[in-house]
C-alpha cells in the first residue's frame, strides 16, 4: 500500500482520492474547504456520449476541431471513449443528472455536433457533482486537510518523497510515495476571471520548482460571456446553446459576420468577436439577449444565473444583460502523459493543473469536467506501476517540439532587495492588458521587462497570500515567455502581429527550470 497525497478538492482531486482510498493510504489537501473549487462553479455541464444518436467518433472529431489542429489524438481518444463509463461512476456516487422523462435532458453547446451535455440542477452541475463526491470521500478512510497550503514538493534522486504544507499551525512535512496534483488552473493571473479566488496555480508552480516540465501555458481560454459586473459571474454557454444572441449597443447581432456558427462558434472566436465589438463601441460591454427564451424558461433552466442577475438589479427575461470576456480555462499546465504521469517520478498532474494535450489549443465546451474524471481515475490505476523514463515526453516524441524555454526561478538567484514586492492587482492588470485576448511582440517584451522588476515577499515570512503571489509571478513569466515564443495565432493564443495559424508550429512549447 502506497501513501498518496492528493492536492486539490475539485472533481479531479475528489475522484482521485475516492478511487485511491480503496487500495492506498490517502491524504487530501485543499487550501480552502472541500467544496471550494472551479468544479463547484461549473454551470455548463459535462460532455459525454450517452445516446445512440451520438457517437464517440463524433465527440472525438468535435474535440479535435475545437482544439485548432493541435490536440494530442491519443489523449482525445481516451477522453471520449472512457467518458461514458465515468459518467456511470458519477451516477453511482450519487449525481442525479437532469432528465426529460426517462432520458437525459441533453444540452447543445458551442462546436458540438450533437446535444451531449449532461446537467444537474439546471445550471449547478459542478456544485451537484462536488456535493456527491465530497459526501463519498467523507465516507472513506482518507485523511483530509482543509485550509492547508501546498508550499513545495520534496524531491530525492528525481522522485517525489513528500510535500511541504502550511496551515494555521505553521509549516510541516508529509511523506508521500506519490502525489496527484489536481489543484486547478490560474485564473487569478487576470483581472477578469470566472474562476474563484483560490485559482492561483499553486500546484503548477510548485511542480515547476520541483523540476517538472510545463507545456502549452500560452493557451488560455477566455469565456466569452461573463456578467460585466464586479466578480465576473459566468453566464453559461448553454444560454447561447438554447438560443440567446449577442448584440451591440445598437441592438445589432454581430457574430453572424464573423463565423458561420455565429454565437455557437468556438469560444476563442466568440471572445475575440466580443472584444472587437467592445473596442468599436468605446470599451462598453456587449449585450446578451435571452429575452426570446422567456422569463419562465430562464428561471427554470438557469435558476442560479437568474438569481444572480436579479441580485445586480437585472431582469434578463425582459432586457439584454451586459457581458464581457473573462479568463476561464487554462489548456496548459504540467506536462503529462495519458496516465497523468509527469517528468518527475511519483508526481502526477490531472484536471486543469495538468496538460496531456486533450484540449489542444482550445478546449471544447464541457470537456473539462470529463477530462478530470477520466484522467484522475487513470492516474490512480498506474500508481503501482514502474514509472516510465520520459512520461511527459510521449507527446513530443510523436510531434516534435517547437521550442524549449528555460525559465529562472527566484530561488535560483541571489535575493534582489532593490526590486518591488509584487502587487497582485498590478500583476493581473498587466496580464489582462498585454498577455490577454490579443498579444503582440512589443507588449510581450515590455511585460517581460516589467515582471523582472518585481520579486516575491521574503520566503521566511510568507503567508498564504504571499505564496499565492509568488506563484502568480512565476506563472506570469512562464505564460509571457511561451506567448512570445509562439509566433502564430492558434486557439486561445492570438497574436495581432502573427494573425495566421502556421501548420509548422503545431508543436508544443515546453517551459523548463533553468539549470543552476
Short mmCIF file of C-alpha atoms in Angstrom, two decimals:
data_model
loop_
_atom_site.label_atom_id
_atom_site.label_comp_id
_atom_site.label_asym_id
_atom_site.label_seq_id
_atom_site.Cartn_x
_atom_site.Cartn_y
_atom_site.Cartn_z
CA UNK A 1 0.00 0.00 0.00
CA UNK A 2 1.38 3.37 -1.04
CA UNK A 3 0.86 6.66 0.75
CA UNK A 4 -0.70 9.08 -1.71
CA UNK A 5 -1.10 12.82 -1.26
CA UNK A 6 -3.80 14.41 -3.43
CA UNK A 7 -3.62 18.17 -3.92
CA UNK A 8 -6.97 19.87 -4.59
CA UNK A 9 -10.66 19.20 -3.99
CA UNK A 10 -12.22 19.82 -7.39
CA UNK A 11 -13.69 16.87 -9.26
CA UNK A 12 -10.24 15.61 -10.31
CA UNK A 13 -8.88 15.59 -6.75
CA UNK A 14 -12.04 14.13 -5.24
CA UNK A 15 -12.23 11.32 -7.81
CA UNK A 16 -8.54 10.51 -7.31
CA UNK A 17 -8.89 10.43 -3.52
CA UNK A 18 -12.07 8.32 -3.61
CA UNK A 19 -10.68 5.79 -6.08
CA UNK A 20 -7.24 5.55 -4.41
CA UNK A 21 -8.69 5.17 -0.92
CA UNK A 22 -9.80 1.64 -1.84
CA UNK A 23 -6.20 0.41 -2.02
CA UNK A 24 -3.94 3.18 -0.67
CA UNK A 25 -3.42 5.41 2.32
CA UNK A 26 -4.71 8.78 1.10
CA UNK A 27 -4.13 12.32 2.35
CA UNK A 28 -6.16 15.02 0.58
CA UNK A 29 -5.00 18.63 0.91
CA UNK A 30 -7.04 21.69 -0.06
CA UNK A 31 -6.31 25.32 0.76
CA UNK A 32 -9.97 26.21 1.35
CA UNK A 33 -12.89 23.96 2.25
CA UNK A 34 -13.58 20.79 0.30
CA UNK A 35 -16.33 22.37 -1.79
CA UNK A 36 -14.39 25.47 -2.94
CA UNK A 37 -13.04 24.80 -6.43
CA UNK A 38 -13.64 25.52 -10.09
CA UNK A 39 -15.81 22.40 -10.15
CA UNK A 40 -18.26 23.95 -7.72
CA UNK A 41 -18.83 26.90 -10.06
CA UNK A 42 -19.17 24.87 -13.28
CA UNK A 43 -22.58 25.67 -14.75
CA UNK A 44 -22.49 24.36 -18.27
CA UNK A 45 -22.31 20.65 -17.58
CA UNK A 46 -20.27 17.67 -18.65
CA UNK A 47 -19.93 16.34 -22.20
CA UNK A 48 -20.18 12.63 -22.96
CA UNK A 49 -21.84 10.29 -25.44
CA UNK A 50 -24.94 8.78 -23.82
CA UNK A 51 -27.34 8.21 -26.77
CA UNK A 52 -27.42 6.10 -29.92
CA UNK A 53 -27.96 9.26 -31.98
CA UNK A 54 -24.45 10.39 -30.99
CA UNK A 55 -21.12 8.57 -31.29
CA UNK A 56 -17.69 8.56 -29.70
CA UNK A 57 -16.18 9.15 -33.15
CA UNK A 58 -18.17 12.39 -33.49
CA UNK A 59 -17.19 13.52 -29.99
CA UNK A 60 -13.56 12.91 -30.92
CA UNK A 61 -13.99 14.85 -34.18
CA UNK A 62 -15.60 17.80 -32.38
CA UNK A 63 -12.82 17.89 -29.80
CA UNK A 64 -10.10 17.79 -32.46
CA UNK A 65 -11.81 20.54 -34.46
CA UNK A 66 -12.18 22.87 -31.47
CA UNK A 67 -8.56 22.19 -30.50
CA UNK A 68 -7.32 24.02 -33.61
CA UNK A 69 -5.35 21.13 -35.15
CA UNK A 70 -3.25 20.89 -32.03
CA UNK A 71 -4.78 18.15 -29.87
CA UNK A 72 -2.82 15.04 -28.92
CA UNK A 73 -5.12 12.48 -30.54
CA UNK A 74 -4.37 9.53 -28.20
CA UNK A 75 -5.44 11.71 -25.26
CA UNK A 76 -8.61 12.78 -27.08
CA UNK A 77 -9.47 9.16 -27.83
CA UNK A 78 -9.05 8.20 -24.18
CA UNK A 79 -11.16 11.17 -23.09
CA UNK A 80 -14.10 10.42 -25.36
CA UNK A 81 -14.02 6.60 -25.25
CA UNK A 82 -13.79 6.32 -21.45
CA UNK A 83 -16.17 9.22 -20.81
CA UNK A 84 -19.46 7.28 -20.82
CA UNK A 85 -18.20 4.81 -18.19
CA UNK A 86 -17.03 7.67 -15.97
CA UNK A 87 -20.49 9.25 -16.21
CA UNK A 88 -21.86 5.98 -14.84
CA UNK A 89 -19.34 6.27 -11.98
CA UNK A 90 -20.72 9.69 -11.10
CA UNK A 91 -24.25 8.31 -11.08
CA UNK A 92 -23.13 5.57 -8.68
CA UNK A 93 -21.58 8.26 -6.48
CA UNK A 94 -24.99 9.92 -6.28
CA UNK A 95 -25.01 12.56 -9.02
CA UNK A 96 -28.58 12.99 -10.29
CA UNK A 97 -28.39 14.28 -13.86
CA UNK A 98 -31.39 16.15 -15.23
CA UNK A 99 -33.88 14.16 -17.31
CA UNK A 100 -36.77 14.70 -19.66
CA UNK A 101 -38.97 11.74 -18.98
CA UNK A 102 -36.82 8.62 -18.97
CA UNK A 103 -33.98 10.18 -20.99
CA UNK A 104 -31.25 12.62 -20.05
CA UNK A 105 -32.01 16.26 -20.81
CA UNK A 106 -29.02 16.85 -23.08
CA UNK A 107 -27.88 20.36 -23.95
CA UNK A 108 -26.07 21.69 -27.02
CA UNK A 109 -23.03 23.93 -26.64
CA UNK A 110 -20.61 25.62 -28.99
CA UNK A 111 -18.76 23.44 -31.52
CA UNK A 112 -20.63 20.22 -30.55
CA UNK A 113 -22.30 18.39 -33.43
CA UNK A 114 -24.90 16.79 -31.14
CA UNK A 115 -26.65 17.65 -27.88
CA UNK A 116 -24.46 15.70 -25.44
CA UNK A 117 -24.11 17.98 -22.40
CA UNK A 118 -25.44 16.49 -19.18
CA UNK A 119 -26.58 18.89 -16.48
CA UNK A 120 -27.57 18.54 -12.86
CA UNK A 121 -29.79 21.03 -11.10
CA UNK A 122 -30.17 23.02 -14.32
CA UNK A 123 -27.11 25.26 -14.06
CA UNK A 124 -25.49 23.90 -10.88
CA UNK A 125 -23.85 20.81 -12.39
CA UNK A 126 -20.46 21.39 -10.80
CA UNK A 127 -21.92 22.03 -7.36
CA UNK A 128 -24.05 18.88 -7.54
CA UNK A 129 -21.07 16.75 -8.59
CA UNK A 130 -18.93 18.31 -5.88
CA UNK A 131 -21.51 17.63 -3.17
CA UNK A 132 -21.88 13.98 -4.17
CA UNK A 133 -18.11 13.39 -4.27
CA UNK A 134 -17.43 15.23 -1.01
CA UNK A 135 -20.00 13.07 0.73
CA UNK A 136 -18.49 9.94 -0.82
CA UNK A 137 -14.98 10.97 0.21
CA UNK A 138 -16.00 11.60 3.82
CA UNK A 139 -17.20 8.01 3.99
CA UNK A 140 -13.71 6.71 3.14
CA UNK A 141 -10.66 6.45 5.37
CA UNK A 142 -8.92 9.33 3.60
CA UNK A 143 -7.22 11.93 5.81
CA UNK A 144 -8.50 15.40 4.90
CA UNK A 145 -6.59 18.66 5.45
CA UNK A 146 -8.71 21.74 4.72
CA UNK A 147 -7.33 25.30 4.80
CA UNK A 148 -3.87 23.90 4.14
CA UNK A 149 -1.49 25.31 1.54
CA UNK A 150 0.95 23.29 -0.57
CA UNK A 151 4.27 25.11 -0.41
CA UNK A 152 6.61 22.78 -2.29
CA UNK A 153 7.42 19.16 -3.12
CA UNK A 154 10.46 17.40 -1.70
CA UNK A 155 12.45 15.60 -4.39
CA UNK A 156 15.17 12.98 -3.91
CA UNK A 157 17.01 11.24 -6.74
CA UNK A 158 14.50 12.61 -9.24
CA UNK A 159 11.44 11.28 -7.40
CA UNK A 160 8.94 12.92 -5.07
CA UNK A 161 9.22 11.83 -1.43
CA UNK A 162 6.88 14.27 0.26
CA UNK A 163 5.08 17.57 0.45
CA UNK A 164 5.71 20.72 2.47
CA UNK A 165 2.46 22.14 3.80
CA UNK A 166 1.47 25.37 5.52
CA UNK A 167 -1.53 25.72 7.80
CA UNK A 168 -2.55 27.76 10.85
CA UNK A 169 -0.03 25.87 12.99
CA UNK A 170 2.88 26.58 10.67
CA UNK A 171 4.93 24.69 8.10
CA UNK A 172 5.22 20.90 8.26
CA UNK A 173 6.24 17.94 6.11
CA UNK A 174 4.15 14.96 4.96
CA UNK A 175 5.89 11.95 3.47
CA UNK A 176 4.46 10.51 0.26
CA UNK A 177 5.20 7.68 -2.13
CA UNK A 178 3.25 9.50 -4.82
CA UNK A 179 1.43 12.82 -5.33
CA UNK A 180 -1.50 13.63 -7.60
CA UNK A 181 -1.74 17.35 -8.34
CA UNK A 182 -5.33 18.36 -9.02
CA UNK A 183 -5.07 21.93 -7.83
CA UNK A 184 -6.81 23.56 -10.81
CA UNK A 185 -5.81 26.45 -13.02
CA UNK A 186 -4.60 30.01 -12.56
CA UNK A 187 -7.49 32.31 -13.44
CA UNK A 188 -6.22 34.82 -10.89
CA UNK A 189 -3.47 35.72 -13.35
CA UNK A 190 -6.06 38.00 -14.95
CA UNK A 191 -8.08 41.00 -13.83
CA UNK A 192 -11.29 39.48 -15.20
CA UNK A 193 -11.86 35.79 -14.50
CA UNK A 194 -14.75 33.45 -13.89
CA UNK A 195 -12.56 31.42 -11.52
CA UNK A 196 -12.80 31.60 -7.71
CA UNK A 197 -10.12 33.35 -5.68
CA UNK A 198 -8.31 30.07 -4.89
CA UNK A 199 -7.14 29.57 -8.51
CA UNK A 200 -3.59 30.86 -8.22
CA UNK A 201 -1.77 27.99 -9.94
CA UNK A 202 -0.10 26.75 -6.76
CA UNK A 203 0.29 23.12 -7.81
CA UNK A 204 1.66 24.05 -11.23
CA UNK A 205 4.19 26.48 -9.78
CA UNK A 206 5.33 24.02 -7.10
CA UNK A 207 5.72 21.28 -9.72
CA UNK A 208 7.86 23.60 -11.86
CA UNK A 209 10.09 24.35 -8.87
CA UNK A 210 10.38 20.58 -8.34
CA UNK A 211 11.68 20.16 -11.90
CA UNK A 212 8.52 19.21 -13.80
CA UNK A 213 8.07 20.39 -17.38
CA UNK A 214 5.23 22.77 -18.23
CA UNK A 215 3.52 22.78 -21.63
CA UNK A 216 1.06 24.86 -23.65
CA UNK A 217 0.89 27.59 -21.00
CA UNK A 218 0.34 30.26 -23.68
CA UNK A 219 -3.10 28.82 -24.41
CA UNK A 220 -5.64 30.45 -22.10
CA UNK A 221 -9.32 30.25 -22.89
CA UNK A 222 -11.37 33.35 -22.21
CA UNK A 223 -15.04 32.66 -21.69
CA UNK A 224 -16.97 35.00 -23.98
CA UNK A 225 -19.79 35.83 -21.59
CA UNK A 226 -19.12 36.86 -18.03
CA UNK A 227 -21.54 39.30 -16.47
CA UNK A 228 -19.97 42.76 -16.78
CA UNK A 229 -20.13 43.44 -13.03
CA UNK A 230 -17.59 43.04 -10.20
CA UNK A 231 -16.80 39.34 -9.80
CA UNK A 232 -17.26 38.45 -13.50
CA UNK A 233 -20.03 35.94 -12.80
CA UNK A 234 -20.15 33.32 -15.57
CA UNK A 235 -23.11 33.28 -17.93
CA UNK A 236 -23.11 29.70 -19.15
CA UNK A 237 -22.51 28.88 -22.79
CA UNK A 238 -25.64 26.76 -22.53
CA UNK A 239 -27.64 30.01 -22.59
CA UNK A 240 -26.42 30.65 -26.14
CA UNK A 241 -26.92 26.97 -26.91
CA UNK A 242 -30.59 27.44 -26.02
CA UNK A 243 -30.93 30.42 -28.35
CA UNK A 244 -29.67 33.62 -26.70
CA UNK A 245 -27.85 36.01 -29.06
CA UNK A 246 -25.15 38.66 -28.75
CA UNK A 247 -25.92 42.24 -29.77
CA UNK A 248 -24.02 45.53 -29.73
CA UNK A 249 -25.22 48.79 -28.20
CA UNK A 250 -27.21 49.47 -31.38
CA UNK A 251 -29.16 46.26 -30.88
CA UNK A 252 -27.47 44.53 -33.85
CA UNK A 253 -26.19 40.94 -33.91
CA UNK A 254 -22.53 40.85 -34.93
CA UNK A 255 -21.28 37.25 -34.62
CA UNK A 256 -23.02 36.21 -37.85
CA UNK A 257 -20.48 38.33 -39.76
CA UNK A 258 -17.55 36.64 -38.03
CA UNK A 259 -18.27 32.89 -38.12
CA UNK A 260 -20.86 30.59 -39.74
CA UNK A 261 -21.83 29.26 -36.30
CA UNK A 262 -22.34 32.81 -35.00
CA UNK A 263 -22.87 32.72 -31.20
CA UNK A 264 -22.01 29.00 -31.14
CA UNK A 265 -18.59 29.37 -32.76
CA UNK A 266 -15.58 28.13 -30.73
CA UNK A 267 -15.04 30.16 -27.59
CA UNK A 268 -11.87 31.91 -28.70
CA UNK A 269 -13.64 33.16 -31.83
CA UNK A 270 -16.64 34.45 -29.88
CA UNK A 271 -14.46 36.06 -27.20
CA UNK A 272 -12.37 37.96 -29.76
CA UNK A 273 -15.52 38.93 -31.64
CA UNK A 274 -16.91 40.45 -28.46
CA UNK A 275 -13.62 42.17 -27.71
CA UNK A 276 -13.53 43.74 -31.19
CA UNK A 277 -17.11 44.92 -30.83
CA UNK A 278 -16.37 46.40 -27.39
CA UNK A 279 -13.39 48.30 -28.80
CA UNK A 280 -15.55 49.66 -31.62
CA UNK A 281 -18.06 51.00 -29.10
CA UNK A 282 -15.57 52.67 -26.79
CA UNK A 283 -15.00 49.76 -24.41
CA UNK A 284 -18.65 49.36 -23.47
CA UNK A 285 -19.79 45.75 -22.85
CA UNK A 286 -21.87 43.97 -25.46
CA UNK A 287 -25.27 42.57 -24.54
CA UNK A 288 -26.54 39.02 -24.28
CA UNK A 289 -30.17 38.93 -25.34
CA UNK A 290 -32.06 35.95 -23.90
CA UNK A 291 -35.46 37.67 -23.83
CA UNK A 292 -36.86 35.47 -26.61
CA UNK A 293 -36.49 32.46 -24.31
CA UNK A 294 -38.91 33.94 -21.80
CA UNK A 295 -38.60 34.58 -18.08
CA UNK A 296 -40.28 31.32 -17.04
CA UNK A 297 -37.89 29.19 -19.13
CA UNK A 298 -34.84 31.11 -17.88
CA UNK A 299 -35.86 30.81 -14.24
CA UNK A 300 -36.40 27.07 -14.57
CA UNK A 301 -33.44 26.25 -16.82
CA UNK A 302 -30.90 28.61 -15.24
CA UNK A 303 -32.02 29.24 -11.65
CA UNK A 304 -28.65 30.35 -10.23
CA UNK A 305 -27.96 32.71 -13.15
CA UNK A 306 -31.44 34.21 -12.78
CA UNK A 307 -30.89 34.68 -9.06
CA UNK A 308 -27.50 36.33 -9.58
CA UNK A 309 -28.68 38.69 -12.31
CA UNK A 310 -31.56 39.77 -10.07
CA UNK A 311 -29.09 40.50 -7.28
CA UNK A 312 -27.49 43.08 -9.60
CA UNK A 313 -30.84 44.64 -10.46
CA UNK A 314 -31.04 42.98 -13.87
CA UNK A 315 -34.05 41.18 -15.33
CA UNK A 316 -32.71 39.09 -18.19
CA UNK A 317 -36.16 37.79 -19.03
CA UNK A 318 -37.14 41.32 -20.09
CA UNK A 319 -33.88 43.05 -21.03
CA UNK A 320 -30.48 42.07 -22.51
CA UNK A 321 -27.68 41.90 -19.94
CA UNK A 322 -24.10 43.30 -20.26
CA UNK A 323 -21.34 40.74 -20.79
CA UNK A 324 -17.57 40.75 -21.30
CA UNK A 325 -14.92 38.05 -21.88
CA UNK A 326 -13.08 36.73 -18.81
CA UNK A 327 -10.24 34.26 -18.22
CA UNK A 328 -11.90 30.88 -17.80
CA UNK A 329 -9.80 27.80 -18.52
CA UNK A 330 -6.10 27.03 -18.93
CA UNK A 331 -5.31 24.49 -21.62
CA UNK A 332 -1.68 24.46 -20.46
CA UNK A 333 -0.16 23.20 -17.24
CA UNK A 334 2.17 20.47 -16.02
CA UNK A 335 3.14 18.27 -18.96
CA UNK A 336 1.86 14.73 -18.52
CA UNK A 337 1.19 11.54 -20.44
CA UNK A 338 -2.24 9.97 -20.86
CA UNK A 339 -1.96 8.44 -17.39
CA UNK A 340 -1.24 11.77 -15.70
CA UNK A 341 2.45 10.99 -15.15
CA UNK A 342 4.86 13.94 -15.29
CA UNK A 343 8.60 14.25 -15.85
CA UNK A 344 9.16 13.86 -12.07
CA UNK A 345 8.79 10.29 -10.79
CA UNK A 346 5.84 9.82 -8.49
CA UNK A 347 4.30 13.15 -9.44
CA UNK A 348 1.02 13.07 -11.39
CA UNK A 349 -0.98 16.02 -12.70
CA UNK A 350 -4.65 15.81 -13.68
CA UNK A 351 -7.52 18.17 -14.44
CA UNK A 352 -6.75 21.79 -15.23
CA UNK A 353 -3.37 21.63 -13.48
CA UNK A 354 -2.16 19.04 -15.97
CA UNK A 355 -1.59 19.16 -19.72
CA UNK A 356 -1.85 15.92 -21.70
CA UNK A 357 -2.85 17.58 -24.97
CA UNK A 358 -6.52 16.50 -24.94
CA UNK A 359 -7.76 20.09 -25.23
CA UNK A 360 -5.22 21.24 -27.79
CA UNK A 361 -5.18 25.00 -28.24
CA UNK A 362 -8.83 25.50 -27.31
CA UNK A 363 -10.96 23.33 -25.00
CA UNK A 364 -14.26 22.09 -26.37
CA UNK A 365 -17.12 23.27 -24.18
CA UNK A 366 -17.90 20.99 -21.20
CA UNK A 367 -14.92 18.68 -21.84
CA UNK A 368 -13.12 19.89 -18.71
CA UNK A 369 -15.17 18.03 -16.09
CA UNK A 370 -14.96 14.95 -18.31
CA UNK A 371 -11.19 15.22 -18.55
CA UNK A 372 -10.93 15.48 -14.78
CA UNK A 373 -12.89 12.31 -14.05
CA UNK A 374 -11.28 10.29 -16.84
CA UNK A 375 -7.62 11.07 -16.22
CA UNK A 376 -7.72 11.23 -12.41
CA UNK A 377 -9.00 7.66 -12.35
CA UNK A 378 -6.29 6.64 -14.83
CA UNK A 379 -3.60 8.20 -12.64
CA UNK A 380 -4.72 6.07 -9.71
CA UNK A 381 -4.64 2.95 -11.89
CA UNK A 382 -0.88 3.22 -12.56
CA UNK A 383 0.36 4.16 -9.09
CA UNK A 384 1.83 0.69 -8.55
CA UNK A 385 3.46 0.51 -11.98
CA UNK A 386 7.08 1.31 -12.82
CA UNK A 387 7.46 4.97 -13.79
CA UNK A 388 8.45 5.48 -17.43
CA UNK A 389 11.78 7.21 -18.04
CA UNK A 390 10.19 10.02 -20.05
CA UNK A 391 6.50 10.02 -19.18
CA UNK A 392 5.75 13.61 -20.15
CA UNK A 393 7.71 13.35 -23.39
CA UNK A 394 5.41 10.82 -25.07
CA UNK A 395 3.56 13.58 -26.90
CA UNK A 396 6.68 15.40 -28.04
CA UNK A 397 8.27 12.21 -29.37
CA UNK A 398 5.43 11.94 -31.87
CA UNK A 399 5.02 15.60 -32.85
CA UNK A 400 8.42 17.04 -32.06
CA UNK A 401 9.00 20.20 -30.07
CA UNK A 402 8.59 23.73 -31.33
CA UNK A 403 10.68 25.24 -28.57
CA UNK A 404 12.12 24.68 -25.11
CA UNK A 405 12.11 27.82 -22.99
CA UNK A 406 14.31 27.93 -19.91
CA UNK A 407 12.86 29.97 -17.05
CA UNK A 408 14.75 31.03 -13.97
CA UNK A 409 13.10 30.57 -10.59
CA UNK A 410 13.64 33.29 -7.99
CA UNK A 411 15.23 30.80 -5.61
CA UNK A 412 18.00 30.18 -8.14
CA UNK A 413 19.45 33.66 -7.82
CA UNK A 414 20.68 35.90 -5.05
CA UNK A 415 17.95 37.93 -3.31
CA UNK A 416 17.41 41.29 -5.00
CA UNK A 417 16.17 43.61 -2.30
CA UNK A 418 16.02 46.59 -4.66
CA UNK A 419 13.06 45.08 -6.53
CA UNK A 420 9.45 45.84 -5.59
CA UNK A 421 7.38 43.14 -3.92
CA UNK A 422 4.77 42.06 -6.45
CA UNK A 423 1.34 43.68 -6.24
CA UNK A 424 -1.37 41.24 -7.31
CA UNK A 425 -3.77 43.81 -8.75
CA UNK A 426 -0.99 45.41 -10.79
CA UNK A 427 0.10 41.96 -12.00
CA UNK A 428 -3.44 40.97 -13.00
CA UNK A 429 -3.96 44.26 -14.83
CA UNK A 430 -0.66 43.88 -16.68
CA UNK A 431 -1.51 40.35 -17.77
CA UNK A 432 -5.03 41.35 -18.84
CA UNK A 433 -3.84 44.32 -20.86
CA UNK A 434 -0.78 42.80 -22.52
CA UNK A 435 -0.96 38.99 -22.30
CA UNK A 436 -4.72 38.53 -22.59
CA UNK A 437 -7.05 38.00 -25.53
CA UNK A 438 -4.74 39.62 -28.10
CA UNK A 439 -0.94 39.85 -27.89
CA UNK A 440 1.94 41.48 -29.73
CA UNK A 441 5.71 41.06 -29.57
CA UNK A 442 6.15 44.63 -28.39
CA UNK A 443 3.74 44.20 -25.48
CA UNK A 444 5.09 40.78 -24.53
CA UNK A 445 8.68 42.06 -24.42
CA UNK A 446 7.50 45.03 -22.40
CA UNK A 447 5.70 42.70 -20.00
CA UNK A 448 8.81 40.60 -19.51
CA UNK A 449 10.70 43.74 -18.54
CA UNK A 450 8.03 44.80 -16.05
CA UNK A 451 7.85 41.34 -14.49
CA UNK A 452 11.59 41.40 -13.91
CA UNK A 453 11.13 44.49 -11.73
CA UNK A 454 9.10 42.52 -9.18
CA UNK A 455 10.03 39.95 -6.59
CA UNK A 456 8.13 37.82 -4.11
CA UNK A 457 7.89 38.53 -0.40
CA UNK A 458 10.74 37.22 1.74
CA UNK A 459 10.32 33.46 1.97
CA UNK A 460 10.83 33.21 5.72
CA UNK A 461 7.77 35.39 6.43
CA UNK A 462 5.38 34.28 3.70
CA UNK A 463 1.70 33.81 4.45
CA UNK A 464 -0.81 32.02 2.20
CA UNK A 465 -1.35 35.11 0.08
CA UNK A 466 2.39 35.74 -0.25
CA UNK A 467 2.88 32.22 -1.58
CA UNK A 468 -0.02 32.74 -3.98
CA UNK A 469 1.54 35.97 -5.25
CA UNK A 470 4.89 34.23 -5.70
CA UNK A 471 3.22 31.50 -7.74
CA UNK A 472 1.31 34.02 -9.87
CA UNK A 473 4.51 35.95 -10.56
CA UNK A 474 6.31 32.77 -11.66
CA UNK A 475 3.43 31.67 -13.89
CA UNK A 476 3.07 35.16 -15.40
CA UNK A 477 6.66 34.89 -16.54
CA UNK A 478 6.02 31.42 -17.96
CA UNK A 479 2.89 32.42 -19.88
CA UNK A 480 4.54 35.55 -21.27
CA UNK A 481 7.66 33.67 -22.39
CA UNK A 482 5.62 30.98 -24.13
CA UNK A 483 3.34 33.54 -25.80
CA UNK A 484 6.41 35.33 -27.12
CA UNK A 485 7.87 32.08 -28.47
CA UNK A 486 4.70 31.10 -30.37
CA UNK A 487 4.78 33.31 -33.45
CA UNK A 488 1.34 32.43 -34.79
CA UNK A 489 -2.31 32.60 -33.75
CA UNK A 490 -3.97 29.36 -32.73
CA UNK A 491 -6.93 28.64 -30.44
CA UNK A 492 -6.61 30.51 -27.16
CA UNK A 493 -3.38 32.22 -28.25
CA UNK A 494 -3.85 35.22 -30.56
CA UNK A 495 -1.02 37.41 -31.87
CA UNK A 496 -2.01 40.62 -33.65
CA UNK A 497 1.43 40.62 -35.32
CA UNK A 498 1.06 36.95 -36.39
CA UNK A 499 -2.70 36.64 -37.06
CA UNK A 500 -2.49 33.45 -39.12
CA UNK A 501 -2.11 29.85 -38.00
CA UNK A 502 1.16 28.27 -39.12
CA UNK A 503 0.86 24.48 -39.68
CA UNK A 504 4.59 24.15 -38.99
CA UNK A 505 4.01 25.42 -35.46
CA UNK A 506 1.52 22.74 -34.41
CA UNK A 507 4.05 21.56 -31.83
CA UNK A 508 4.35 22.14 -28.07
CA UNK A 509 6.44 24.75 -26.34
CA UNK A 510 7.76 23.46 -23.03
CA UNK A 511 8.90 25.56 -20.11
CA UNK A 512 11.73 24.07 -18.05
CA UNK A 513 13.52 25.32 -14.98
CA UNK A 514 16.85 26.86 -15.88
CA UNK A 515 19.70 24.80 -14.58
CA UNK A 516 21.77 26.42 -11.85
#
